[in-house]
Short mmCIF file of C-alpha atoms in Angstrom, two decimals:
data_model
loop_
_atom_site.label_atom_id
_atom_site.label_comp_id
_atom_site.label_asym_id
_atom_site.label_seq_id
_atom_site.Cartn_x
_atom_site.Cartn_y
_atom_site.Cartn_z
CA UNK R 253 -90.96 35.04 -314.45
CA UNK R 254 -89.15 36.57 -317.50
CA UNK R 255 -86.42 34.80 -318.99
CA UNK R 256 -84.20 37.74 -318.13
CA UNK R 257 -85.11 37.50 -314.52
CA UNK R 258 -85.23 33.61 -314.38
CA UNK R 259 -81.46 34.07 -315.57
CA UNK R 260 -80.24 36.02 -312.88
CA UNK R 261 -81.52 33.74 -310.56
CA UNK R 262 -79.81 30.67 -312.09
CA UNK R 263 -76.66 32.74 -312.49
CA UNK R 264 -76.58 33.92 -308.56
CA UNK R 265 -77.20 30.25 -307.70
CA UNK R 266 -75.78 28.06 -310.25
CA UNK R 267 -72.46 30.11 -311.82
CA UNK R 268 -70.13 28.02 -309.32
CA UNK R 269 -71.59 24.23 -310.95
CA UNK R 270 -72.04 25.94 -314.36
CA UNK R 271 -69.78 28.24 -316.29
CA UNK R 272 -69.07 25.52 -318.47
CA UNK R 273 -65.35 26.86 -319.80
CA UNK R 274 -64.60 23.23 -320.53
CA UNK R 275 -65.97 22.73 -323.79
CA UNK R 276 -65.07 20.17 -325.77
CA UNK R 277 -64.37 22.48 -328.84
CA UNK R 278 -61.09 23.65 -329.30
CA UNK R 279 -59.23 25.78 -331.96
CA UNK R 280 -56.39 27.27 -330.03
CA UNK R 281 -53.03 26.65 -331.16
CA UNK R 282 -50.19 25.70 -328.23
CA UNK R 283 -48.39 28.61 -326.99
CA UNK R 284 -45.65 29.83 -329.52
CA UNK R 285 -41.71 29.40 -328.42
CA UNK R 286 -41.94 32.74 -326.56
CA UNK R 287 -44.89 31.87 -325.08
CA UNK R 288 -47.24 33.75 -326.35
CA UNK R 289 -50.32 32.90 -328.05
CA UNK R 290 -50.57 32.82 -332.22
CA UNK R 291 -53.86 34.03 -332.64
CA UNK R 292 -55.76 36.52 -330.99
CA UNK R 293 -59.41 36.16 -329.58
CA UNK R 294 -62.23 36.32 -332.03
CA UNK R 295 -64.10 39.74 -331.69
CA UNK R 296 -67.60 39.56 -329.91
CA UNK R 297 -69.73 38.88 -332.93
CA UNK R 298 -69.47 38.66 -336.76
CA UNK R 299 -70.69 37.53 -339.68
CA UNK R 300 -69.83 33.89 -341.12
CA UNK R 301 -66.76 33.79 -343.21
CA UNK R 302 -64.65 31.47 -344.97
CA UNK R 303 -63.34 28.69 -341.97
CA UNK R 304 -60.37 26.98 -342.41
CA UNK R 305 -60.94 23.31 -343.36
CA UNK R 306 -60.49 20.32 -340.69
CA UNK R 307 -57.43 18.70 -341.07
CA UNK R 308 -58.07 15.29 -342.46
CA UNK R 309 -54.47 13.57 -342.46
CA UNK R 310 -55.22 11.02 -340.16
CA UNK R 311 -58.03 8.82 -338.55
CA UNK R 312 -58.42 10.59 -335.28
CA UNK R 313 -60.36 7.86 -333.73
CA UNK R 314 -57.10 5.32 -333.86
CA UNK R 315 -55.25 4.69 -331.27
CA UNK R 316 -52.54 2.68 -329.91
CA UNK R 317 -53.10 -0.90 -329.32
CA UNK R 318 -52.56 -2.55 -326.33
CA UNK R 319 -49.99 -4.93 -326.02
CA UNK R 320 -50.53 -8.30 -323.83
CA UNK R 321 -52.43 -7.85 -320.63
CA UNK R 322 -53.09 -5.74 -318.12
CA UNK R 323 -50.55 -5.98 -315.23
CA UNK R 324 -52.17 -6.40 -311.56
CA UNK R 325 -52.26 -3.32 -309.59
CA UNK R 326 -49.35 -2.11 -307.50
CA UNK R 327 -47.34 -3.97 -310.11
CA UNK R 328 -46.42 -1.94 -312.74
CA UNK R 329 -44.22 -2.98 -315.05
CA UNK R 330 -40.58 -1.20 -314.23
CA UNK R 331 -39.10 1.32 -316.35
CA UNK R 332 -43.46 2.26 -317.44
CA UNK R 333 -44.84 5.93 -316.83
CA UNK R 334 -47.19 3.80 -314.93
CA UNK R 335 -44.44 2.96 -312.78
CA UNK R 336 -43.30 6.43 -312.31
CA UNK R 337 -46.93 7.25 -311.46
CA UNK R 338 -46.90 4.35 -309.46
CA UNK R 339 -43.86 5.73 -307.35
CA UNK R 340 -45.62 8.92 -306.63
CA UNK R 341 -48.50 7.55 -305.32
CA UNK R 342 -51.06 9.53 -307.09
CA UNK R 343 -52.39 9.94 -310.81
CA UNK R 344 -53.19 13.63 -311.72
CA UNK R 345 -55.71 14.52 -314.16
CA UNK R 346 -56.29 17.46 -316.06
CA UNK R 347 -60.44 18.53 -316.37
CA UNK R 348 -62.65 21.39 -315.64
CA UNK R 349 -64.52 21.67 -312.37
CA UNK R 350 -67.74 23.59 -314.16
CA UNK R 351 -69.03 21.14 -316.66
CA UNK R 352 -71.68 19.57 -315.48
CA UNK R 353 -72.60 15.80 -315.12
CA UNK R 354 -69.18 15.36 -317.09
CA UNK R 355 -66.55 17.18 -314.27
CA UNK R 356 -67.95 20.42 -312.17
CA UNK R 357 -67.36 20.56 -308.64
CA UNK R 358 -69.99 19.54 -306.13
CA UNK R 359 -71.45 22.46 -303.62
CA UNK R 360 -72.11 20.15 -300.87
CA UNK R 361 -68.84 18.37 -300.94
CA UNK R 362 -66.43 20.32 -302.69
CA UNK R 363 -64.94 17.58 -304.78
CA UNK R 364 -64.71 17.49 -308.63
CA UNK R 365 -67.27 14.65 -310.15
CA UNK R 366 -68.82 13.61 -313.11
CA UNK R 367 -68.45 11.27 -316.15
CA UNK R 368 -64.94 12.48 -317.22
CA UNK R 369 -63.44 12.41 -313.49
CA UNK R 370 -64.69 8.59 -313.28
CA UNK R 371 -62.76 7.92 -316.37
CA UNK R 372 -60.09 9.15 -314.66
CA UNK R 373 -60.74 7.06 -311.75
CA UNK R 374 -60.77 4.26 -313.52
CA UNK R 375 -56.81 4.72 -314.83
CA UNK R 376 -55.91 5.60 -311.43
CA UNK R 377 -57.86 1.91 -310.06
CA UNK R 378 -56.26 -0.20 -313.03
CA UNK R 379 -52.32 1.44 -311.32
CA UNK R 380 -53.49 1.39 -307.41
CA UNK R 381 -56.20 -0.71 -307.00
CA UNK R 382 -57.71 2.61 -305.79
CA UNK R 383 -59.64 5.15 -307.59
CA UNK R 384 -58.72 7.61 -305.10
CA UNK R 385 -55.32 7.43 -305.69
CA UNK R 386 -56.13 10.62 -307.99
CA UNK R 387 -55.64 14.82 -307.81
CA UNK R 388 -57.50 16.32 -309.55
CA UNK R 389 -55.85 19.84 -311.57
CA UNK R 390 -58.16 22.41 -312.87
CA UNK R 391 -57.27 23.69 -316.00
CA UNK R 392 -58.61 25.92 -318.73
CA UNK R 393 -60.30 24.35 -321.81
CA UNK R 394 -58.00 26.15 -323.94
CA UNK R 395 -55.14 24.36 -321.86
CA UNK R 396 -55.94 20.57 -322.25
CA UNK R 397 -53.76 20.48 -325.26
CA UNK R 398 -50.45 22.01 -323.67
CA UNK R 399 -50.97 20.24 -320.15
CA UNK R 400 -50.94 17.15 -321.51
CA UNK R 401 -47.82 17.85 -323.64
CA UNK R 402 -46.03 19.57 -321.51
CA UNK R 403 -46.76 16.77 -318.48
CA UNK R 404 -48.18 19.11 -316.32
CA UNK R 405 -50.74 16.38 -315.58
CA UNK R 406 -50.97 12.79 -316.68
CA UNK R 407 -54.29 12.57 -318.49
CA UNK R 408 -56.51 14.91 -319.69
CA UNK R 409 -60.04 13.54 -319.69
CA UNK R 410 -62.10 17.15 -320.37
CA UNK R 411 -65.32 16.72 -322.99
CA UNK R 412 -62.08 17.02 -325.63
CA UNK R 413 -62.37 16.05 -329.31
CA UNK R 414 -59.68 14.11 -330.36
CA UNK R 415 -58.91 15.58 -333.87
CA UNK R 416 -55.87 15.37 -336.38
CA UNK R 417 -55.12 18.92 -335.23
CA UNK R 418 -54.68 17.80 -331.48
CA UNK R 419 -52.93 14.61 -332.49
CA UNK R 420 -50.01 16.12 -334.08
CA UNK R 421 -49.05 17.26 -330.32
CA UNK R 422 -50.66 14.62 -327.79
CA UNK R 423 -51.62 11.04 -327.69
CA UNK R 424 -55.32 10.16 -327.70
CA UNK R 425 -57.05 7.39 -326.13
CA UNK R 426 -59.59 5.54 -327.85
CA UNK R 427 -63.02 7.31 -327.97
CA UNK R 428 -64.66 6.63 -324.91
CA UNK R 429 -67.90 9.18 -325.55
CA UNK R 430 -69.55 10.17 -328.67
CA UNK R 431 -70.98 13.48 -328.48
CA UNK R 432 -72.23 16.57 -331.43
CA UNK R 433 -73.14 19.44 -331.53
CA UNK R 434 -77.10 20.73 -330.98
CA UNK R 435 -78.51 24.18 -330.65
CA UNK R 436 -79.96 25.65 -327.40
CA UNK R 437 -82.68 28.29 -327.61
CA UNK R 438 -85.72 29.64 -325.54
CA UNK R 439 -88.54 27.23 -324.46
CA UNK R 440 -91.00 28.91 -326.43
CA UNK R 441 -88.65 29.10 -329.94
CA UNK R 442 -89.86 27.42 -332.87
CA UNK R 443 -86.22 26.82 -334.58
CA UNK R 444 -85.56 23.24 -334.66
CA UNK R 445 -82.13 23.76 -335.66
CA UNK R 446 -78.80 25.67 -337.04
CA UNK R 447 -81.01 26.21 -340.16
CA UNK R 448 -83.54 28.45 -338.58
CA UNK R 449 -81.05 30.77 -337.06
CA UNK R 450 -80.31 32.41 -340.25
CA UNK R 451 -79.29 36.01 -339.37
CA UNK R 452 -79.50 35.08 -335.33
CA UNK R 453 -77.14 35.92 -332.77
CA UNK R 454 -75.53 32.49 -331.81
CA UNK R 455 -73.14 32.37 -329.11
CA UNK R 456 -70.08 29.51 -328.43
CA UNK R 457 -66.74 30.66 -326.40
CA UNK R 458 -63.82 32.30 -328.15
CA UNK R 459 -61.41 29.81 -329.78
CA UNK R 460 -63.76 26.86 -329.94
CA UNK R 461 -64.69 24.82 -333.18
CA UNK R 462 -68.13 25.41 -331.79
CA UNK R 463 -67.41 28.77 -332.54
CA UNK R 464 -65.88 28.02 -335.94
CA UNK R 465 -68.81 25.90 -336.73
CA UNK R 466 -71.19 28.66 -336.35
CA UNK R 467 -69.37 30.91 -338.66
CA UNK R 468 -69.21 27.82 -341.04
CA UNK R 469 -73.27 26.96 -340.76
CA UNK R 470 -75.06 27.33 -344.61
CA UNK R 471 -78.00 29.72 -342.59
CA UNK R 472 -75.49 31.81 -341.97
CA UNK R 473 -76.59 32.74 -338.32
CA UNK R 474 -73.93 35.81 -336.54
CA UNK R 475 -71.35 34.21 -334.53
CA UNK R 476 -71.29 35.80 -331.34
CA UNK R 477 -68.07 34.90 -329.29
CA UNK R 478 -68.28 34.90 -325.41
CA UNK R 479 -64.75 33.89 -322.65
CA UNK R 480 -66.37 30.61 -321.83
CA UNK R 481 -69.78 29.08 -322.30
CA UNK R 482 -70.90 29.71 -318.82
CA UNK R 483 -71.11 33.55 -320.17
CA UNK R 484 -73.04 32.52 -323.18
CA UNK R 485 -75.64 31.37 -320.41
CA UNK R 486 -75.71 34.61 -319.60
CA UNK R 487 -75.65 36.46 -322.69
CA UNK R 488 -78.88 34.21 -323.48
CA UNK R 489 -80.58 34.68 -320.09
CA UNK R 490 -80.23 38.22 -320.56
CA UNK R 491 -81.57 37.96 -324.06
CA UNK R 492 -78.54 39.38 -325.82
CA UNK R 493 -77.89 36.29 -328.03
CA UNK R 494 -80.65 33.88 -329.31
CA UNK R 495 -79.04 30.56 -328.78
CA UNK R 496 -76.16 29.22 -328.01
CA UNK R 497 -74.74 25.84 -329.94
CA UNK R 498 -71.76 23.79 -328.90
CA UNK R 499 -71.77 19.87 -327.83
CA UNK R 500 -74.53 17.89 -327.18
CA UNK R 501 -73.46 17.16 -323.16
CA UNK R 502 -72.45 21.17 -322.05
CA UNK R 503 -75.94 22.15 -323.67
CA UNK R 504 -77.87 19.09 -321.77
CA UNK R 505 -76.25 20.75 -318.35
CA UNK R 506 -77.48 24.27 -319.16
CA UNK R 507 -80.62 22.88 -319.99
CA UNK R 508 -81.07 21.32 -316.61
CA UNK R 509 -80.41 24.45 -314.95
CA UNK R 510 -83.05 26.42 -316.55
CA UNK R 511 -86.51 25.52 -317.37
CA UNK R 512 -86.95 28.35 -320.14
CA UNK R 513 -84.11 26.86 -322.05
CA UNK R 514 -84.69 23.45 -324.95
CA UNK R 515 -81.72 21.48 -326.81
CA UNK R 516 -83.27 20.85 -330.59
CA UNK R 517 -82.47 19.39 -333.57
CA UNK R 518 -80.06 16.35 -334.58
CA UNK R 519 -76.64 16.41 -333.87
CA UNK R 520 -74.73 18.06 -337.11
CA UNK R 521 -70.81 17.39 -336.34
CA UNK R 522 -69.25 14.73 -334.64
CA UNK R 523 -67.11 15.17 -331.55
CA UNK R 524 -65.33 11.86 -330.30
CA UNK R 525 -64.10 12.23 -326.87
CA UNK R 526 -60.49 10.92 -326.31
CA UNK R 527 -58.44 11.40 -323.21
CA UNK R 528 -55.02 13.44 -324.00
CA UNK R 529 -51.29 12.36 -323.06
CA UNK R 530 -47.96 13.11 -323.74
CA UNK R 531 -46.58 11.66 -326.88
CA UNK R 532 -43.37 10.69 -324.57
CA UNK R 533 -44.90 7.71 -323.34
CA UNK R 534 -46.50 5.79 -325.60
CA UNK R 535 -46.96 2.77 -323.58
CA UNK R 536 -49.18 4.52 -321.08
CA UNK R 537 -51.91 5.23 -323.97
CA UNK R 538 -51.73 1.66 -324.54
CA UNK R 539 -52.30 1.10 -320.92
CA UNK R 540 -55.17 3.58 -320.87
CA UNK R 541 -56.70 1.85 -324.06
CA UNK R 542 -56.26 -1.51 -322.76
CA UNK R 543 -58.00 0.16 -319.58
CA UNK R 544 -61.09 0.84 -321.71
CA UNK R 545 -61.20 -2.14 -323.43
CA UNK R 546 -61.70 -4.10 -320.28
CA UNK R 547 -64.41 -1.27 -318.98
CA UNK R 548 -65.99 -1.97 -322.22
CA UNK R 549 -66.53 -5.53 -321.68
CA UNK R 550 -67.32 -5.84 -318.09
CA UNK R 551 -69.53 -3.32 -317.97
CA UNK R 552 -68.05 -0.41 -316.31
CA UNK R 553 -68.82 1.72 -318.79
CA UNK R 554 -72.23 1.49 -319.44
CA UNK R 555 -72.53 1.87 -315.47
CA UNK R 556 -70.63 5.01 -315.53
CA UNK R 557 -73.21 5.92 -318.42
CA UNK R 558 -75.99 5.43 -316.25
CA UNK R 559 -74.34 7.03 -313.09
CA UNK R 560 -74.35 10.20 -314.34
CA UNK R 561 -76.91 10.34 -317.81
CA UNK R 562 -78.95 8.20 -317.03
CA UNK R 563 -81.30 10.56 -317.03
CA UNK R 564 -81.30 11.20 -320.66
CA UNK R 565 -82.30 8.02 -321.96
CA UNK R 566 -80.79 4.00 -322.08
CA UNK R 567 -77.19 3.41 -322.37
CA UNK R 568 -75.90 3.19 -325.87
CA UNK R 569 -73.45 0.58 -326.73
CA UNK R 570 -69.68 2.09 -325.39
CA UNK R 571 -68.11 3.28 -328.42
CA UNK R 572 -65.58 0.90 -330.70
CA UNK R 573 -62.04 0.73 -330.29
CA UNK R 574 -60.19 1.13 -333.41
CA UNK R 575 -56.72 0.66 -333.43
CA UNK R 576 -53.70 2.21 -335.81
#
């Protein structure tokens, strides 16, 4: 079976756990005070230019640090966003529902699952003493940013690099994932990286830094821009791109899906994953963080690990709170 033909199969069977628009990447700005957008989409493909440099103003890692301990369930302290969560009986959190083994929605069930949607579980537990005290909202990856701002939902726990960008408008957590970005090509490639795409067609979704870290790459490979990364899956099963690069996790799910597909070479960027809130409550970030502190060091986490990527190796040690 032709790659071409192998990818109509997986997109007719698999397009409903897979279209992946939930990448971690993310260069769109919020909506302007008319509510429009400030930049427009990238066109379909172009050559590498000159990308704006990362902003470096802060550590995007730190976080807020808990104070004292955590209260007992059901008893949240009064006056808290925990206790106004508390009230309503339910914890909502933002994430995609087609990003697989991190939040994509199962066909036998129907519900959302995955690594990010038990990190969510895990707030909603430490507030309840129920995990599934919880709704789940859908939203666009290009709408993590404003939902959490705008308190649309509580938490946004979506593959979502916490960066100085995305820090001037939300709260992150502390890192609770490490991830990078890889390269996906054809089974039978021999690139073994970014570098051997020089002059290849390499597709990431419009408005992600995946996307601007194509254009940036010193190969200087043709940045092909597709609506979400479920249609660069397509674009490469159909053979109109060559590869497709964004993090390390999306490209392990595409991977899964189709046997003429291989993730190579090391990671070259770092993405930190940090779950988003509004900057109006400042205490529930250091309820979240002192949420992951204790999943850090009773274990939790590294079962979560296992739960769902296992698969891919041994659990590494849970990434290091650091504190501002």
């Amino acid at each position: 079976m032709t790659r071409t033909r192998m990818g109509l199969a997986v997109v007719a069977t698999g397009a409903i756990l897979l279209a992946l628009a939930g990448c971690s990447g993310d260069s769109s700005p919020l909506p302007s005070a008319a509510g429009r957008a400030t930049t427009t989409t990238p066109p379909p493909e172009q050559a590498p230019g000159k990308a704006a440099a990362p902003d470096k103003s802060c550590n995007p890692r730190a976080s807020l640090k808990p104070t004292g301990a955590l209260p007992e369930p059901g008893h949240m302290p009064a006056g808290t966003y925990m206790a106004e969560i508390q009230k309503r009986g339910r914890l909502i959190l933002g994430t995609s529902q087609d990003t697989l083994l991190f939040s994509s929605r199962n066909p036998f069930t129907g519900k959302v699952e995955g690594f990010d949607v038990d990190m969510g579980r895990q707030i909603a537990e430490a507030i309840f003493g129920n995990p599934d005290k919880i709704q789940i909202k859908v939203i666009g990856y290009d709408k993590r940013v404003s939902s959490a701002a705008d308190g649309s939902v509580d938490i946004v726990a979506d593959t979502m690099t916490a960066n100085c960008e995305r820090w001037k408008d939300v709260n992150f957590s502390t890192i609770y994932y490490e991830a990078g970005q890889k390269v996906l090509v054809s089974s039978d490639s021999t690139a073994k990286g970014m570098a051997d795409l020089g002059g290849k067609r390499v597709c990431a979704a419009s408005g992600s830094t995946s996307y601007d870290n194509i254009a940036k790459a010193p190969s200087k490979p043709i940045a092909v821009a597709r609506a979400a990364f479920g249609d660069c899956l397509v674009a490469f099963q159909q053979n109109e791109v060559d590869a497709i690069s964004t993090d390390d996790t999306i490209l392990a799910g595409m991977a899964a899906q189709d046997p003429y597909a291989k993730v190579v070479g090391a990671k070259f960027t770092e993405e930190p994953y940090g779950m988003a809130m509004s900057q109006q409550h400042p205490e529930f970030t250091r309820f979240v963080n002192a949420v992951l502190a204790k999943n850090r060091a009773d274990g939790t986490w590294t079962e979560t690990y296992k739960r769902w990527l296992g698969a891919f190796g041994p659990a590494p040690t849970p990434p290091a709170a650091e504190y501002r």
